[in-house]
XYZ file of C-alpha atoms in Angstrom:
449
model
C -24.622 -9.974 20.920
C -23.441 -6.384 21.206
C -24.986 -3.705 19.018
C -21.742 -3.110 17.147
C -21.367 -6.810 16.361
C -24.939 -7.009 15.089
C -24.498 -3.915 12.931
C -21.284 -5.196 11.307
C -22.745 -8.655 10.671
C -26.009 -7.273 9.220
C -24.156 -4.894 6.885
C -21.913 -7.693 5.611
C -24.792 -10.153 5.166
C -26.841 -7.591 3.244
C -23.818 -6.908 1.033
C -23.486 -10.571 -0.016
C -26.383 -10.701 -2.533
C -25.530 -7.221 -3.810
C -21.921 -8.317 -4.424
C -23.212 -11.347 -6.305
C -25.312 -9.161 -8.620
C -22.789 -6.288 -8.817
C -19.221 -7.545 -8.501
C -17.929 -3.957 -8.622
C -19.881 -3.231 -5.438
C -18.183 -6.293 -3.976
C -14.785 -4.754 -4.769
C -15.803 -1.560 -2.961
C -17.109 -3.534 -0.003
C -13.997 -5.712 0.175
C -11.814 -2.590 0.056
C -13.779 -1.000 2.902
C -13.468 -4.135 5.042
C -9.765 -4.573 4.252
C -8.815 -0.991 5.140
C -11.392 0.170 7.651
C -11.672 -3.196 9.456
C -15.167 -2.515 10.866
C -15.169 -5.826 12.763
C -12.156 -4.635 14.775
C -14.383 -2.002 16.380
C -16.831 -4.606 17.642
C -16.569 -6.354 21.005
C -17.961 -9.843 20.526
C -18.485 -12.467 17.848
C -17.795 -10.109 14.933
C -14.325 -9.515 16.316
C -13.280 -12.695 18.074
C -15.517 -15.382 16.557
C -15.322 -17.268 13.295
C -16.927 -14.399 11.388
C -14.661 -13.463 8.439
C -16.176 -10.480 6.625
C -13.471 -10.232 3.942
C -14.013 -13.863 2.894
C -17.783 -13.440 3.130
C -17.645 -10.632 0.557
C -14.831 -12.042 -1.601
C -16.663 -15.276 -2.522
C -19.822 -13.691 -4.044
C -17.639 -11.025 -5.660
C -15.573 -13.682 -7.427
C -18.737 -15.452 -8.589
C -20.320 -12.204 -9.729
C -17.140 -11.262 -11.603
C -17.729 -14.166 -13.989
C -20.802 -12.402 -15.377
C -19.892 -8.731 -14.875
C -18.647 -6.343 -17.611
C -14.856 -6.406 -17.587
C -11.919 -4.448 -18.941
C -10.331 -5.780 -22.105
C -6.646 -5.553 -23.054
C -5.602 -5.933 -19.435
C -2.356 -7.682 -20.361
C -0.211 -4.586 -20.249
C 3.367 -4.566 -18.988
C 2.428 -4.075 -15.338
C -0.068 -6.949 -15.256
C 2.512 -9.289 -16.792
C 5.091 -8.264 -14.173
C 2.548 -8.591 -11.372
C 1.513 -12.066 -12.533
C 5.178 -13.054 -12.912
C 5.891 -11.932 -9.364
C 2.955 -13.994 -8.077
C 4.187 -17.067 -9.941
C 7.679 -16.511 -8.562
C 6.319 -16.412 -5.002
C 4.675 -19.777 -5.662
C 7.845 -21.209 -7.228
C 10.147 -20.215 -4.353
C 7.679 -21.684 -1.851
C 7.642 -24.925 -3.845
C 11.430 -24.906 -4.195
C 12.234 -24.684 -0.483
C 10.344 -27.948 0.110
C 13.443 -29.629 -1.364
C 15.952 -27.695 0.778
C 16.352 -29.346 4.217
C 17.795 -26.182 5.786
C 14.494 -24.374 5.214
C 12.177 -27.117 6.485
C 11.447 -25.351 9.781
C 9.577 -22.454 8.190
C 7.934 -24.366 5.340
C 4.522 -24.374 7.040
C 4.693 -20.630 7.674
C 5.821 -20.051 4.070
C 2.798 -21.912 2.688
C 0.437 -19.923 4.902
C 2.125 -16.700 3.832
C 1.762 -17.659 0.164
C -1.962 -18.218 0.731
C -2.355 -14.765 2.276
C -0.412 -13.057 -0.513
C -2.379 -15.005 -3.128
C -5.664 -13.741 -1.672
C -4.369 -10.177 -1.931
C -3.176 -10.590 -5.519
C -6.348 -12.400 -6.586
C -8.487 -9.469 -5.442
C -5.970 -7.124 -7.056
C -6.585 -8.738 -10.447
C -10.346 -8.763 -9.856
C -10.142 -5.021 -9.194
C -8.264 -4.500 -12.468
C -10.959 -6.365 -14.367
C -14.005 -4.715 -12.796
C -13.126 -1.001 -12.576
C -14.228 -0.170 -16.108
C -14.856 3.589 -16.101
C -13.590 6.919 -14.787
C -16.550 7.114 -12.434
C -15.809 3.704 -10.938
C -12.139 4.616 -10.519
C -13.026 7.834 -8.697
C -15.505 6.071 -6.384
C -12.988 3.344 -5.525
C -10.357 5.924 -4.577
C -12.874 7.812 -2.452
C -13.774 4.560 -0.649
C -10.074 3.986 0.059
C -9.684 7.531 1.373
C -12.847 7.317 3.465
C -11.652 4.036 5.013
C -8.218 5.346 5.953
C -9.483 8.880 6.567
C -11.919 7.879 9.326
C -9.111 5.989 11.055
C -6.854 9.012 10.727
C -9.542 11.377 12.031
C -10.278 9.448 15.227
C -6.598 8.722 15.883
C -5.583 12.353 15.309
C -8.342 13.655 17.597
C -7.189 11.256 20.324
C -3.533 12.245 19.858
C -4.230 15.990 19.982
C -6.739 15.666 22.823
C -4.181 13.844 24.995
C -1.409 16.275 24.136
C 0.574 13.668 22.194
C 1.335 11.658 25.327
C 0.288 8.350 23.777
C 1.710 6.611 20.723
C -0.709 5.926 17.860
C -1.322 2.354 16.702
C -3.681 0.902 14.119
C -6.719 -1.307 14.871
C -5.711 -4.415 16.811
C -5.449 -7.516 14.629
C -5.427 -5.571 11.352
C -2.589 -5.444 8.816
C -1.805 -1.885 9.979
C -1.875 -2.550 13.719
C 1.860 -1.941 14.154
C 2.745 1.735 14.491
C 5.228 1.512 11.602
C 2.650 -0.129 9.335
C 0.083 2.501 10.254
C 2.583 5.262 9.434
C 3.303 3.614 6.079
C -0.389 3.476 5.181
C -0.906 7.106 6.185
C 2.105 8.212 4.146
C 0.684 6.484 1.093
C -2.692 8.181 1.544
C -1.371 11.742 1.984
C -0.726 12.271 -1.775
C -4.083 10.702 -2.592
C -5.836 13.189 -0.294
C -3.820 16.112 -1.681
C -4.247 15.517 -5.408
C -7.807 14.202 -5.115
C -8.745 17.455 -3.381
C -7.286 19.396 -6.320
C -9.329 17.315 -8.759
C -12.679 17.580 -6.955
C -15.127 20.273 -8.094
C -17.115 20.391 -4.834
C -15.770 22.835 -2.261
C -16.977 20.635 0.602
C -15.184 17.612 -0.816
C -11.971 19.611 -1.127
C -12.249 20.825 2.469
C -13.005 17.337 3.758
C -10.130 15.711 1.866
C -7.630 18.350 3.002
C -8.840 18.045 6.585
C -8.370 14.276 6.502
C -4.920 14.775 4.966
C -3.992 16.920 7.958
C -5.259 14.150 10.259
C -3.117 11.605 8.383
C -0.026 13.782 8.878
C -0.774 14.088 12.603
C -1.096 10.307 12.758
C 2.290 9.783 11.092
C 3.892 12.012 13.703
C 1.936 10.329 16.490
C 3.125 6.835 15.572
C 6.657 7.790 16.669
C 7.817 5.882 13.586
C 11.224 6.960 12.345
C 10.636 5.314 8.987
C 7.301 7.116 8.895
C 9.074 10.431 9.394
C 11.409 9.647 6.482
C 8.426 8.751 4.330
C 6.582 11.932 5.296
C 9.654 13.998 4.398
C 9.807 12.380 0.953
C 6.073 12.873 0.374
C 6.247 16.514 1.447
C 9.196 17.286 -0.833
C 7.499 15.521 -3.756
C 4.249 17.451 -3.270
C 6.133 20.746 -2.969
C 8.020 19.934 -6.186
C 4.716 19.286 -7.977
C 2.954 22.308 -6.481
C 1.975 25.282 -8.631
C 3.272 27.670 -5.947
C 6.589 26.133 -4.945
C 7.956 29.068 -2.924
C 4.760 29.491 -0.909
C 4.593 25.742 -0.363
C 8.184 25.669 0.848
C 7.476 28.484 3.332
C 4.407 26.662 4.658
C 6.402 23.451 5.064
C 9.126 25.336 6.935
C 6.521 26.781 9.305
C 5.055 23.320 9.809
C 8.500 21.919 10.689
C 9.028 24.660 13.284
C 5.619 23.894 14.809
C 6.433 20.204 14.787
C 9.659 20.675 16.704
C 8.010 23.127 19.107
C 4.822 21.271 20.002
C 5.808 17.588 19.931
C 6.444 15.842 23.226
C 9.840 15.363 24.803
C 9.641 11.601 24.248
C 9.030 12.105 20.524
C 11.885 14.601 20.217
C 14.258 12.288 22.071
C 13.374 9.277 19.890
C 13.891 11.200 16.666
C 16.950 13.003 18.018
C 18.653 9.735 18.933
C 17.869 8.410 15.466
C 19.306 11.457 13.683
C 22.410 11.399 15.890
C 23.075 7.747 15.089
C 22.354 6.359 18.567
C 21.033 2.873 17.876
C 18.423 1.217 20.065
C 17.327 -2.433 19.896
C 15.063 -1.715 16.926
C 17.867 -0.114 14.937
C 20.277 -2.902 15.883
C 17.798 -5.505 14.642
C 17.808 -3.771 11.257
C 21.572 -4.162 10.933
C 21.273 -7.823 11.897
C 18.465 -8.476 9.409
C 20.130 -6.648 6.523
C 23.488 -8.315 7.044
C 21.931 -11.756 7.357
C 19.640 -11.163 4.376
C 22.564 -10.215 2.154
C 24.569 -13.309 3.137
C 21.500 -15.486 2.596
C 21.039 -14.036 -0.894
C 24.697 -14.655 -1.686
C 24.286 -18.347 -0.848
C 20.846 -18.695 -2.506
C 20.888 -15.914 -5.122
C 18.107 -17.230 -7.370
C 15.330 -18.229 -4.976
C 16.329 -16.907 -1.553
C 15.008 -18.753 1.480
C 11.261 -18.411 0.896
C 8.634 -16.609 2.935
C 9.404 -16.088 6.646
C 13.040 -17.163 6.487
C 14.054 -14.119 8.552
C 12.096 -15.357 11.570
C 13.389 -18.948 11.280
C 15.528 -19.142 14.407
C 16.915 -22.522 13.327
C 18.660 -21.298 10.181
C 18.738 -17.504 9.826
C 21.271 -16.791 12.623
C 23.859 -18.797 10.656
C 23.702 -16.170 7.903
C 24.132 -13.182 10.221
C 27.656 -11.677 9.958
C 29.840 -12.764 12.868
C 30.415 -9.210 14.059
C 26.629 -8.730 14.374
C 25.688 -12.006 16.067
C 26.122 -10.575 19.556
C 23.463 -8.001 18.661
C 21.157 -10.773 17.447
C 21.457 -12.659 20.709
C 20.801 -9.431 22.565
C 17.398 -9.044 20.940
C 14.587 -10.259 23.159
C 12.569 -12.879 21.310
C 14.984 -12.972 18.371
C 14.473 -11.357 14.986
C 10.871 -10.461 14.106
C 11.217 -8.878 10.662
C 13.507 -8.131 7.736
C 13.051 -4.390 8.447
C 13.208 -3.500 4.744
C 11.060 -4.359 1.739
C 14.200 -4.663 -0.369
C 16.087 -6.993 1.950
C 12.857 -8.878 2.603
C 12.457 -9.677 -1.085
C 16.171 -10.314 -1.506
C 16.317 -12.798 1.369
C 12.950 -14.465 0.759
C 12.670 -14.367 -3.057
C 16.268 -13.964 -4.224
C 17.595 -11.532 -6.789
C 14.944 -12.660 -9.290
C 12.089 -11.766 -6.925
C 13.656 -8.434 -6.013
C 14.275 -7.701 -9.704
C 10.656 -8.418 -10.645
C 9.414 -6.232 -7.795
C 11.643 -3.285 -8.729
C 10.743 -3.739 -12.406
C 7.052 -3.555 -11.462
C 7.507 -0.311 -9.534
C 9.741 1.136 -12.252
C 7.165 0.217 -14.885
C 4.460 2.013 -12.904
C 6.576 5.166 -12.734
C 7.303 4.994 -16.471
C 3.616 4.525 -17.338
C 2.513 7.395 -15.089
C 5.147 9.687 -16.562
C 4.058 8.814 -20.106
C 0.389 9.366 -19.273
C 1.224 12.714 -17.711
C 3.005 13.842 -20.887
C 0.129 12.655 -23.061
C -2.376 14.491 -20.848
C -0.536 17.761 -21.487
C -1.061 17.424 -25.244
C -4.446 15.731 -25.382
C -7.506 17.554 -23.939
C -9.349 14.256 -23.597
C -6.757 13.052 -21.079
C -6.591 16.066 -18.790
C -8.564 14.137 -16.159
C -5.652 11.677 -15.983
C -3.086 14.172 -14.637
C -4.069 14.290 -10.920
C -4.224 10.495 -10.832
C -0.711 10.180 -12.249
C 0.547 12.602 -9.587
C -1.125 10.888 -6.637
C -0.134 7.362 -7.644
C 3.506 8.231 -8.331
C 3.951 10.006 -4.980
C 2.120 7.207 -3.157
C 4.498 4.605 -4.609
C 7.423 6.881 -3.734
C 6.151 7.017 -0.140
C 6.118 3.224 -0.032
C 9.631 2.957 -1.448
C 11.130 5.443 1.016
C 9.159 4.394 4.097
C 9.526 0.722 3.157
C 13.325 0.961 3.128
C 13.202 0.475 6.913
C 10.082 -1.688 7.130
C 9.543 -5.309 6.120
C 6.291 -4.833 4.223
C 7.002 -6.093 0.700
C 3.571 -7.764 0.534
C 1.623 -4.746 1.770
C -2.016 -4.924 0.575
C -2.274 -1.227 -0.159
C 0.746 -1.156 -2.488
C -0.716 -3.795 -4.787
C -3.998 -1.930 -4.970
C -2.103 1.217 -5.999
C -0.438 -0.863 -8.726
C -3.907 -2.053 -9.785
C -5.077 1.576 -9.965
C -2.107 2.445 -12.192
C -3.029 -0.402 -14.537
C -6.685 0.671 -14.574
C -5.688 4.264 -15.334
C -3.528 3.049 -18.225
C -6.387 0.961 -19.653
C -8.966 3.754 -19.343
C -6.611 6.332 -20.873
C -5.870 4.052 -23.837
C -9.599 3.535 -24.344
C -10.155 7.292 -24.263
C -7.520 7.868 -26.929
C -8.928 5.093 -29.107
C -12.438 6.558 -28.804
C -11.136 9.935 -29.936
C -9.336 8.370 -32.892
C -12.406 6.428 -34.000
C -14.542 9.582 -33.855
C -12.066 11.502 -35.973
C -11.744 8.733 -38.584
C -15.052 9.370 -40.491
C -14.138 13.055 -40.860
C -10.784 12.128 -42.364
C -12.504 9.739 -44.793
C -14.970 12.460 -45.899
C -12.112 14.865 -46.543
C -10.358 12.224 -48.643
C -13.520 11.632 -50.709
C -14.075 15.372 -51.222
C -10.514 15.760 -52.465
């Protein structure tokens, strides 16, 4: 057994009893495994064997959660929408068992439902167990450390090789694809930026800003066109929220000039073709998927075709518009993705599923905006402000980047939603604590009068 394999296995085994005693630690450990994927850096049994570190940590965490202190009043608007979306995923998977046309991808749909259910189960466990500001801060730092180390090593490699090689995520992980890796990095950039502003330690601020720079380099190095769109949206949002907007705009302009000057010819050609409207096979597959997804939703508007209908070669081509079918047949290996979170949900979960998803994201934005306004008028809630900024821009990054990427069930998004819910719960508790402290004073004044 290689040293790396032994180290990963020992760390995970030692974490099992700790997760059983402290379920919150289990959440941190599960987050680290899910995002850093330490077993993907091993060479033997930890990587290719039957060793499943995420499951190994999840089981004792779930058991420990039964006895751990938990948040109360968790049934806020976002949790109801999230639970409704989960139930709808289960319903559409059940429904397609009675539709003969969708029989060919029924097995894949059930497996996909299991994977999504694991994600959402741990999402709800996170909501229950992050019960304080300190725990929230530590969880976010674990997320940033997990993605930040990936970004650091990838950025060093990209810069060291002069940008000659495209950046990909760890093999076998949920961010292995270059587009997925760019999406994850785009969602972390605002977390790095606003967390650095909130930290009191100078070294923490320097480290977080350095890792943010590495994440930006990684987005560029993925050669992802959707990633570039997402980075543009994130940059504009951060500039708009900056205290020094003019200076920030100048710095961004300088960065754009450097980007155009120092990127490789291959990168410039790929982005230039995209901006000029020259479509390659990847872009053509998006038109095919979107056209077919729309027609599928028109025929099955309530439920869609269930998970993985886009890759069902037996039925999906029949929904592709006739003028695009030649492009479908020209794709080697057929269609591999919906190429959009919105069309993915529309085609797989119908208008109801898409509506629930958009309502969830809209609810998160509304809650963060309300919390931000309350923080401006309530000194007790000033700590909330940077969190509202980072979460709103991170969700925006997902929405923009995800418009060209079929990642509607992206793990990281649902954890951001969980963090929004946790922030809402903690802020409400803070306000209630302040009200209860003020109440005896009001009663004394009434008695004195």
